[in-house]
Amino acid sequence: MNILVTGGAGFIGSNFIRYLLGKDPDCHVTNLDKLTYCGNLENLADIENMPNYRFVRGDVTEVKRVEEVIRDVDCVINFAAETHVDRSIMNASEFIMTDAYGTYVLLEAARKYKTKRFLQISTDEVYGSIPSGAANEEDRLNPSNPYSASKAGADLLARSYYITYDFPVIVLRPSNNFGQYQYPEKLIPLFITNALMDMSMPLYGDGKNVRDWLYVEDTCRAIDLVLRDGKIGEVYNISGGSKKTNIEIAEIILKELNKPKELIKFVRDRPGHDRRYSIDGAKLERLGFVKKFVFEDAMKKTIDWYRQNRQWWEKIKSGDFKNYYKKQYAR
Ligand code: NAD
Ligand code: TYD
């Protein structure tokens, strides 16, 4: 099977490529990535020389580039996106371009070259805040910020290609991921790396917002299952089944690293901050998905990885990231 992975130099995409090539040596993967601030070829250093892997630098909004790489593939898995809510609040334009328009470009090219399967990686954030219970795939989309609104646009557009053109689309909506190679602007890697540097952990608002945490390797297994057995035209939630408040996350990290609670610093809340994400993963379980990782063990693995791979994140944190961090936390 020839697969085009977009955004494969990012967090989930790089983990997915590693997982797929490790599991199925007959797969050929082309990774199309623009290498934005969070795209990093070091995430794939261990597989860059594999004969069935190819990296192409390119932007999913560029029709010519996309057509060049899509013409020979059987499947597309679209991870490429701007992904950080706080950055989308500062400036939404790249989010609309990549997440929404880029998905349109990919869908059109895939339709033209008759790609057999198109997996759109959406997010649980498209449902918006869920005060109680859990959103299922039929519930209405109610995004609250420019990131989730752009992702909701792409999600609906992808489905519309199935309904209108009978084009073989499947949409996946994973909950918050964590694990190795996650860019240290997101809650878990930010807090781990700050704590390792004895820097404060900036908790937004009262710290009681809830996220449903999913270990990245389980996400990879879920995507692989849907790639092979998922039903065309369907939407699948991927739930981590581990709901935690942000303050609970901070406390777990402090305890594991043996750092003082005084590192927690309450800061001004994020505008439009969704209180609680919660999705129902039963549909994917009916397809055969069983989560392999227990949250606590996966957190330990993740903390260990950041402890042992300082050079990976120190390089990031001492570069352009510093300017972003200053701007974001000086609010
Ligand atoms: P990430 O920010 O780590 O990586 C995104 C990748 O996309 C980077 O390699 C970047 O260079 C690339 N990219 C950005 N713009 C591009 C463009 N115009 N053309 C080509 N490549 C481009 O993101 P991630 O956390 O790995 O998320 C991957 C996907 O999963 C995204 O679609 C995201 O919305 C979705 N998702 C993420 C999470 C999560 O918790 N991380 C949860 C649910 C869904
Ligand atoms: P984040 O990792 O940005 O993911 P998302 O907003 O897409 O779910 O944030 C996860 C939660 O952590 C969210 O409730 C916002 C909160 N948060 C903080 O309290 N402090 C921070 O510095 C960051 C980045 C996030």
GROMACS .gro file of C-alpha atoms and ligand atoms in nm:
model
  400
    1MET     CA    1   0.000   0.000   0.000
    2ASN     CA    2   0.129   0.347  -0.095
    3ILE     CA    3   0.031   0.605   0.164
    4LEU     CA    4   0.062   0.981   0.161
    5VAL     CA    5   0.096   1.119   0.511
    6THR     CA    6   0.070   1.496   0.534
    7GLY     CA    7   0.220   1.672   0.835
    8GLY     CA    8   0.433   1.365   0.909
    9ALA     CA    9   0.715   1.568   1.063
   10GLY     CA   10   0.491   1.679   1.348
   11PHE     CA   11   0.400   1.502   1.670
   12ILE     CA   12   0.129   1.249   1.581
   13GLY     CA   13   0.232   1.216   1.215
   14SER     CA   14   0.590   1.117   1.298
   15ASN     CA   15   0.475   0.869   1.560
   16PHE     CA   16   0.228   0.726   1.308
   17ILE     CA   17   0.487   0.682   1.032
   18ARG     CA   18   0.722   0.505   1.275
   19TYR     CA   19   0.439   0.282   1.394
   20LEU     CA   20   0.321   0.195   1.044
   21LEU     CA   21   0.663   0.120   0.893
   22GLY     CA   22   0.753  -0.087   1.200
   23LYS     CA   23   0.438  -0.291   1.171
   24ASP     CA   24   0.398  -0.325   0.797
   25PRO     CA   25   0.726  -0.331   0.600
   26ASP     CA   26   0.527  -0.362   0.276
   27CYS     CA   27   0.387  -0.011   0.317
   28HIS     CA   28   0.540   0.279   0.129
   29VAL     CA   29   0.505   0.617   0.294
   30THR     CA   30   0.547   0.960   0.138
   31ASN     CA   31   0.558   1.233   0.399
   32LEU     CA   32   0.453   1.576   0.268
   33ASP     CA   33   0.534   1.843   0.523
   34LYS     CA   34   0.596   2.216   0.504
   35LEU     CA   35   0.826   2.205   0.809
   36THR     CA   36   0.664   2.493   0.992
   37TYR     CA   37   0.792   2.591   1.336
   38CYS     CA   38   0.672   2.258   1.479
   39GLY     CA   39   0.763   2.030   1.188
   40ASN     CA   40   1.095   1.868   1.273
   41LEU     CA   41   1.284   1.608   1.070
   42GLU     CA   42   1.468   1.503   1.385
   43ASN     CA   43   1.139   1.337   1.483
   44LEU     CA   44   1.205   1.088   1.203
   45ALA     CA   45   1.584   1.059   1.217
   46ASP     CA   46   1.567   0.683   1.285
   47ILE     CA   47   1.366   0.608   0.971
   48GLU     CA   48   1.480   0.866   0.717
   49ASN     CA   49   1.696   0.613   0.533
   50MET     CA   50   1.438   0.337   0.510
   51PRO     CA   51   1.384   0.240   0.144
   52ASN     CA   52   1.005   0.255   0.177
   53TYR     CA   53   1.001   0.607   0.324
   54ARG     CA   54   1.027   0.934   0.132
   55PHE     CA   55   1.015   1.291   0.259
   56VAL     CA   56   0.888   1.572   0.036
   57ARG     CA   57   0.894   1.926   0.159
   58GLY     CA   58   0.577   2.103   0.051
   59ASP     CA   59   0.268   2.292   0.148
   60VAL     CA   60  -0.075   2.128   0.137
   61THR     CA   61  -0.220   2.451  -0.001
   62GLU     CA   62  -0.004   2.428  -0.317
   63VAL     CA   63  -0.206   2.245  -0.581
   64LYS     CA   64   0.089   2.154  -0.805
   65ARG     CA   65   0.296   2.008  -0.524
   66VAL     CA   66   0.000   1.817  -0.385
   67GLU     CA   67  -0.088   1.671  -0.727
   68GLU     CA   68   0.273   1.559  -0.779
   69VAL     CA   69   0.271   1.349  -0.463
   70ILE     CA   70  -0.088   1.230  -0.467
   71ARG     CA   71  -0.103   1.078  -0.813
   72ASP     CA   72   0.056   0.743  -0.718
   73VAL     CA   73  -0.082   0.681  -0.371
   74ASP     CA   74  -0.360   0.451  -0.259
   75CYS     CA   75  -0.446   0.642   0.058
   76VAL     CA   76  -0.408   0.986   0.209
   77ILE     CA   77  -0.390   1.051   0.582
   78ASN     CA   78  -0.418   1.422   0.645
   79PHE     CA   79  -0.245   1.530   0.967
   80ALA     CA   80  -0.109   1.860   0.832
   81ALA     CA   81  -0.240   2.147   1.037
   82GLU     CA   82  -0.170   2.444   1.252
   83THR     CA   83  -0.259   2.296   1.588
   84HIS     CA   84  -0.210   2.529   1.881
   85VAL     CA   85  -0.523   2.701   2.014
   86ASP     CA   86  -0.328   2.988   2.175
   87ARG     CA   87  -0.155   3.068   1.846
   88SER     CA   88  -0.491   3.060   1.665
   89ILE     CA   89  -0.619   3.321   1.909
   90MET     CA   90  -0.319   3.546   1.831
   91ASN     CA   91  -0.358   3.504   1.454
   92ALA     CA   92  -0.603   3.275   1.277
   93SER     CA   93  -0.495   3.318   0.916
   94GLU     CA   94  -0.258   3.019   0.886
   95PHE     CA   95  -0.518   2.802   1.056
   96ILE     CA   96  -0.779   2.884   0.797
   97MET     CA   97  -0.528   2.839   0.515
   98THR     CA   98  -0.374   2.508   0.620
   99ASP     CA   99  -0.646   2.339   0.822
  100ALA     CA  100  -0.945   2.433   0.606
  101TYR     CA  101  -0.820   2.538   0.260
  102GLY     CA  102  -0.533   2.284   0.265
  103THR     CA  103  -0.785   2.006   0.326
  104TYR     CA  104  -0.987   2.129   0.027
  105VAL     CA  105  -0.675   2.119  -0.196
  106LEU     CA  106  -0.597   1.765  -0.081
  107LEU     CA  107  -0.955   1.646  -0.130
  108GLU     CA  108  -0.970   1.788  -0.484
  109ALA     CA  109  -0.637   1.634  -0.584
  110ALA     CA  110  -0.728   1.301  -0.426
  111ARG     CA  111  -1.058   1.301  -0.612
  112LYS     CA  112  -0.886   1.384  -0.941
  113TYR     CA  113  -0.637   1.098  -0.901
  114LYS     CA  114  -0.898   0.857  -0.762
  115THR     CA  115  -0.732   0.792  -0.427
  116LYS     CA  116  -0.895   0.487  -0.269
  117ARG     CA  117  -0.916   0.614   0.088
  118PHE     CA  118  -0.884   0.955   0.249
  119LEU     CA  119  -0.851   0.976   0.626
  120GLN     CA  120  -0.912   1.321   0.766
  121ILE     CA  121  -0.757   1.366   1.111
  122SER     CA  122  -1.004   1.593   1.286
  123THR     CA  123  -1.024   1.649   1.663
  124ASP     CA  124  -1.262   1.614   1.958
  125GLU     CA  125  -1.239   1.993   1.988
  126VAL     CA  126  -1.489   2.030   1.702
  127TYR     CA  127  -1.769   1.940   1.947
  128GLY     CA  128  -1.678   2.234   2.170
  129SER     CA  129  -1.715   2.220   2.545
  130ILE     CA  130  -1.926   1.930   2.674
  131PRO     CA  131  -2.059   2.020   3.021
  132SER     CA  132  -2.164   1.662   3.103
  133GLY     CA  133  -2.171   1.321   2.938
  134ALA     CA  134  -1.979   1.255   2.618
  135ALA     CA  135  -2.021   1.362   2.255
  136ASN     CA  136  -2.086   1.091   2.001
  137GLU     CA  137  -2.023   1.109   1.627
  138GLU     CA  138  -2.378   1.226   1.551
  139ASP     CA  139  -2.366   1.524   1.783
  140ARG     CA  140  -2.350   1.872   1.640
  141LEU     CA  141  -2.020   2.049   1.593
  142ASN     CA  142  -1.988   2.356   1.811
  143PRO     CA  143  -1.628   2.483   1.798
  144SER     CA  144  -1.522   2.776   2.016
  145ASN     CA  145  -1.188   2.904   1.886
  146PRO     CA  146  -1.027   2.967   1.544
  147TYR     CA  147  -0.830   2.638   1.562
  148SER     CA  148  -1.130   2.417   1.632
  149ALA     CA  149  -1.350   2.616   1.392
  150SER     CA  150  -1.096   2.564   1.110
  151LYS     CA  151  -1.076   2.195   1.195
  152ALA     CA  152  -1.457   2.172   1.201
  153GLY     CA  153  -1.467   2.331   0.854
  154ALA     CA  154  -1.222   2.070   0.725
  155ASP     CA  155  -1.410   1.789   0.897
  156LEU     CA  156  -1.742   1.890   0.739
  157LEU     CA  157  -1.583   1.955   0.402
  158ALA     CA  158  -1.427   1.608   0.401
  159ARG     CA  159  -1.765   1.450   0.479
  160SER     CA  160  -1.931   1.658   0.209
  161TYR     CA  161  -1.699   1.498  -0.048
  162TYR     CA  162  -1.834   1.158   0.054
  163ILE     CA  163  -2.196   1.273   0.036
  164THR     CA  164  -2.165   1.479  -0.283
  165TYR     CA  165  -1.905   1.291  -0.487
  166ASP     CA  166  -1.916   0.946  -0.326
  167PHE     CA  167  -1.547   1.004  -0.252
  168PRO     CA  168  -1.406   0.754   0.003
  169VAL     CA  169  -1.354   0.972   0.308
  170ILE     CA  170  -1.334   0.866   0.674
  171VAL     CA  171  -1.307   1.124   0.953
  172LEU     CA  172  -1.132   1.057   1.284
  173ARG     CA  173  -1.175   1.272   1.593
  174PRO     CA  174  -0.903   1.192   1.849
  175SER     CA  175  -0.900   1.348   2.194
  176ASN     CA  176  -0.595   1.531   2.341
  177ASN     CA  177  -0.278   1.335   2.266
  178PHE     CA  178   0.042   1.315   2.463
  179GLY     CA  179   0.371   1.130   2.421
  180GLN     CA  180   0.717   1.154   2.267
  181TYR     CA  181   0.802   1.430   2.016
  182GLN     CA  182   0.514   1.660   2.113
  183TYR     CA  183   0.616   2.023   2.063
  184PRO     CA  184   0.671   2.183   2.403
  185GLU     CA  185   0.402   2.449   2.362
  186LYS     CA  186   0.125   2.203   2.450
  187LEU     CA  187   0.024   2.148   2.812
  188ILE     CA  188   0.200   1.820   2.898
  189PRO     CA  189   0.539   1.873   2.728
  190LEU     CA  190   0.541   2.240   2.832
  191PHE     CA  191   0.488   2.151   3.195
  192ILE     CA  192   0.738   1.861   3.192
  193THR     CA  193   1.014   2.066   3.027
  194ASN     CA  194   0.946   2.376   3.240
  195ALA     CA  195   0.960   2.165   3.555
  196LEU     CA  196   1.285   2.003   3.439
  197MET     CA  197   1.425   2.356   3.407
  198ASP     CA  198   1.275   2.464   3.743
  199MET     CA  199   1.058   2.714   3.557
  200SER     CA  200   0.698   2.783   3.657
  201MET     CA  201   0.403   2.596   3.506
  202PRO     CA  202   0.148   2.852   3.383
  203LEU     CA  203  -0.199   2.715   3.463
  204TYR     CA  204  -0.483   2.899   3.291
  205GLY     CA  205  -0.781   3.018   3.496
  206ASP     CA  206  -0.866   2.795   3.791
  207GLY     CA  207  -0.682   2.495   3.642
  208LYS     CA  208  -1.001   2.287   3.648
  209ASN     CA  209  -1.059   2.255   3.273
  210VAL     CA  210  -1.088   1.892   3.174
  211ARG     CA  211  -0.926   1.710   2.883
  212ASP     CA  212  -0.960   1.345   2.779
  213TRP     CA  213  -0.599   1.223   2.745
  214LEU     CA  214  -0.495   0.969   2.483
  215TYR     CA  215  -0.144   0.823   2.449
  216VAL     CA  216  -0.009   0.880   2.099
  217GLU     CA  217   0.074   0.515   2.035
  218ASP     CA  218  -0.290   0.423   2.098
  219THR     CA  219  -0.390   0.694   1.849
  220CYS     CA  220  -0.156   0.537   1.592
  221ARG     CA  221  -0.311   0.195   1.646
  222ALA     CA  222  -0.660   0.342   1.611
  223ILE     CA  223  -0.572   0.521   1.286
  224ASP     CA  224  -0.417   0.203   1.146
  225LEU     CA  225  -0.732   0.007   1.233
  226VAL     CA  226  -0.956   0.262   1.062
  227LEU     CA  227  -0.725   0.272   0.760
  228ARG     CA  228  -0.779  -0.100   0.712
  229ASP     CA  229  -1.125  -0.174   0.850
  230GLY     CA  230  -1.303   0.161   0.885
  231LYS     CA  231  -1.624   0.210   0.690
  232ILE     CA  232  -1.616   0.470   0.415
  233GLY     CA  233  -1.824   0.780   0.491
  234GLU     CA  234  -1.812   0.724   0.867
  235VAL     CA  235  -1.678   0.935   1.152
  236TYR     CA  236  -1.491   0.772   1.442
  237ASN     CA  237  -1.411   0.930   1.777
  238ILE     CA  238  -1.085   0.814   1.939
  239SER     CA  239  -1.123   0.860   2.311
  240GLY     CA  240  -0.840   0.829   2.561
  241GLY     CA  241  -1.088   0.750   2.836
  242SER     CA  242  -0.869   0.934   3.090
  243LYS     CA  243  -1.030   1.263   3.187
  244LYS     CA  244  -0.813   1.485   3.403
  245THR     CA  245  -0.818   1.847   3.511
  246ASN     CA  246  -0.514   2.051   3.416
  247ILE     CA  247  -0.419   2.086   3.779
  248GLU     CA  248  -0.420   1.708   3.815
  249ILE     CA  249  -0.181   1.687   3.520
  250ALA     CA  250   0.049   1.945   3.678
  251GLU     CA  251   0.050   1.754   4.007
  252ILE     CA  252   0.131   1.421   3.840
  253ILE     CA  253   0.429   1.580   3.663
  254LEU     CA  254   0.558   1.750   3.979
  255LYS     CA  255   0.532   1.427   4.175
  256GLU     CA  256   0.709   1.221   3.912
  257LEU     CA  257   0.991   1.475   3.882
  258ASN     CA  258   1.005   1.536   4.254
  259LYS     CA  259   0.960   1.912   4.211
  260PRO     CA  260   0.784   2.155   4.449
  261LYS     CA  261   0.417   2.256   4.410
  262GLU     CA  262   0.530   2.618   4.413
  263LEU     CA  263   0.619   2.578   4.045
  264ILE     CA  264   0.247   2.597   3.965
  265LYS     CA  265   0.156   2.952   3.870
  266PHE     CA  266  -0.205   3.050   3.802
  267VAL     CA  267  -0.220   3.289   3.508
  268ARG     CA  268  -0.493   3.471   3.316
  269ASP     CA  269  -0.735   3.237   3.143
  270ARG     CA  270  -0.733   3.163   2.771
  271PRO     CA  271  -1.014   3.354   2.592
  272GLY     CA  272  -1.300   3.122   2.492
  273HIS     CA  273  -1.138   2.843   2.695
  274ASP     CA  274  -1.340   2.521   2.654
  275ARG     CA  275  -1.419   2.387   3.000
  276ARG     CA  276  -1.445   2.019   2.928
  277TYR     CA  277  -1.381   1.784   2.638
  278SER     CA  278  -1.543   1.446   2.646
  279ILE     CA  279  -1.614   1.201   2.366
  280ASP     CA  280  -1.774   0.861   2.342
  281GLY     CA  281  -1.537   0.607   2.184
  282ALA     CA  282  -1.784   0.317   2.166
  283LYS     CA  283  -1.817   0.320   1.787
  284LEU     CA  284  -1.443   0.261   1.741
  285GLU     CA  285  -1.452  -0.011   2.006
  286ARG     CA  286  -1.724  -0.183   1.804
  287LEU     CA  287  -1.480  -0.181   1.512
  288GLY     CA  288  -1.235  -0.370   1.736
  289PHE     CA  289  -1.028  -0.098   1.900
  290VAL     CA  290  -0.887  -0.176   2.243
  291LYS     CA  291  -0.665   0.079   2.412
  292LYS     CA  292  -0.327  -0.071   2.502
  293PHE     CA  293  -0.186   0.189   2.739
  294VAL     CA  294  -0.293   0.282   3.091
  295PHE     CA  295  -0.278   0.659   3.141
  296GLU     CA  296  -0.046   0.655   3.445
  297ASP     CA  297   0.209   0.427   3.274
  298ALA     CA  298   0.197   0.628   2.954
  299MET     CA  299   0.256   0.949   3.152
  300LYS     CA  300   0.561   0.791   3.316
  301LYS     CA  301   0.692   0.682   2.975
  302THR     CA  302   0.636   1.032   2.839
  303ILE     CA  303   0.805   1.207   3.131
  304ASP     CA  304   1.099   0.968   3.098
  305TRP     CA  305   1.128   1.041   2.729
  306TYR     CA  306   1.154   1.417   2.792
  307ARG     CA  307   1.403   1.351   3.070
  308GLN     CA  308   1.620   1.145   2.838
  309ASN     CA  309   1.588   1.361   2.528
  310ARG     CA  310   1.683   1.700   2.660
  311GLN     CA  311   1.879   1.793   2.349
  312TRP     CA  312   1.560   1.755   2.140
  313TRP     CA  313   1.355   2.005   2.340
  314GLU     CA  314   1.635   2.231   2.460
  315LYS     CA  315   1.711   2.317   2.100
  316ILE     CA  316   1.346   2.409   2.046
  317LYS     CA  317   1.310   2.604   2.367
  318SER     CA  318   1.624   2.808   2.308
  319GLY     CA  319   1.519   2.905   1.951
  320ASP     CA  320   1.220   3.105   1.816
  321PHE     CA  321   1.000   2.943   2.076
  322LYS     CA  322   1.138   3.190   2.332
  323ASN     CA  323   0.968   3.482   2.153
  324TYR     CA  324   0.638   3.301   2.136
  325TYR     CA  325   0.661   3.207   2.504
  326LYS     CA  326   0.731   3.563   2.612
  327LYS     CA  327   0.439   3.699   2.411
  328GLN     CA  328   0.198   3.431   2.524
  329TYR     CA  329   0.272   3.442   2.894
  330ALA     CA  330   0.320   3.817   2.924
  331ARG     CA  331  -0.056   3.856   2.860
  332NAD     P1  332   0.184   1.925   1.508
  332NAD     O1  333   0.155   2.071   1.523
  332NAD     O2  334   0.283   1.860   1.597
  332NAD     O3  335   0.231   1.895   1.357
  332NAD     C1  336   0.170   1.949   1.245
  332NAD     C2  337   0.257   1.919   1.125
  332NAD     O4  338   0.192   1.975   1.009
  332NAD     C3  339   0.397   1.981   1.131
  332NAD     O5  340   0.495   1.887   1.094
  332NAD     C4  341   0.390   2.095   1.031
  332NAD     O6  342   0.516   2.127   0.971
  332NAD     C5  343   0.290   2.042   0.931
  332NAD     N1  344   0.224   2.148   0.853
  332NAD     C6  345   0.168   2.262   0.902
  332NAD     N2  346   0.120   2.336   0.801
  332NAD     C7  347   0.144   2.266   0.687
  332NAD     C8  348   0.117   2.290   0.549
  332NAD     N3  349   0.054   2.402   0.510
  332NAD     N4  350   0.154   2.197   0.460
  332NAD     C9  351   0.219   2.084   0.498
  332NAD     N5  352   0.249   2.057   0.626
  332NAD    C10  353   0.211   2.147   0.720
  332NAD     O7  354   0.041   1.856   1.516
  332NAD     P2  355  -0.005   1.720   1.584
  332NAD     O8  356  -0.027   1.745   1.727
  332NAD     O9  357   0.083   1.611   1.540
  332NAD    O10  358  -0.149   1.703   1.517
  332NAD    C11  359  -0.163   1.632   1.396
  332NAD    C12  360  -0.309   1.633   1.355
  332NAD    O11  361  -0.388   1.574   1.457
  332NAD    C13  362  -0.365   1.774   1.334
  332NAD    O12  363  -0.451   1.771   1.224
  332NAD    C14  364  -0.442   1.801   1.463
  332NAD    O13  365  -0.547   1.892   1.440
  332NAD    C15  366  -0.492   1.663   1.497
  332NAD     N6  367  -0.514   1.639   1.641
  332NAD    C16  368  -0.413   1.661   1.730
  332NAD    C17  369  -0.436   1.634   1.864
  332NAD    C18  370  -0.327   1.655   1.967
  332NAD    O14  371  -0.357   1.646   2.087
  332NAD     N7  372  -0.203   1.680   1.930
  332NAD    C19  373  -0.560   1.587   1.907
  332NAD    C20  374  -0.660   1.566   1.812
  332NAD    C21  375  -0.636   1.592   1.679
  333TYD     P1  376  -0.337   2.246   2.503
  333TYD     O1  377  -0.225   2.151   2.526
  333TYD     O2  378  -0.308   2.378   2.440
  333TYD     O3  379  -0.449   2.167   2.423
  333TYD     P2  380  -0.602   2.211   2.386
  333TYD     O4  381  -0.627   2.349   2.431
  333TYD     O5  382  -0.600   2.200   2.239
  333TYD     O6  383  -0.687   2.112   2.455
  333TYD     O7  384  -0.406   2.275   2.643
  333TYD     C1  385  -0.461   2.172   2.722
  333TYD     C2  386  -0.526   2.235   2.842
  333TYD     O8  387  -0.424   2.297   2.923
  333TYD     C3  388  -0.624   2.347   2.809
  333TYD     O9  389  -0.730   2.344   2.904
  333TYD     C4  390  -0.543   2.474   2.828
  333TYD     C5  391  -0.449   2.437   2.940
  333TYD     N1  392  -0.318   2.505   2.939
  333TYD     C6  393  -0.272   2.571   3.053
  333TYD    O10  394  -0.338   2.574   3.159
  333TYD     N2  395  -0.150   2.631   3.049
  333TYD     C7  396  -0.073   2.630   2.936
  333TYD    O11  397   0.037   2.692   2.938
  333TYD     C8  398  -0.120   2.560   2.820
  333TYD     C9  399  -0.040   2.557   2.694
  333TYD    C10  400  -0.243   2.498   2.827
   0.00000   0.00000   0.00000
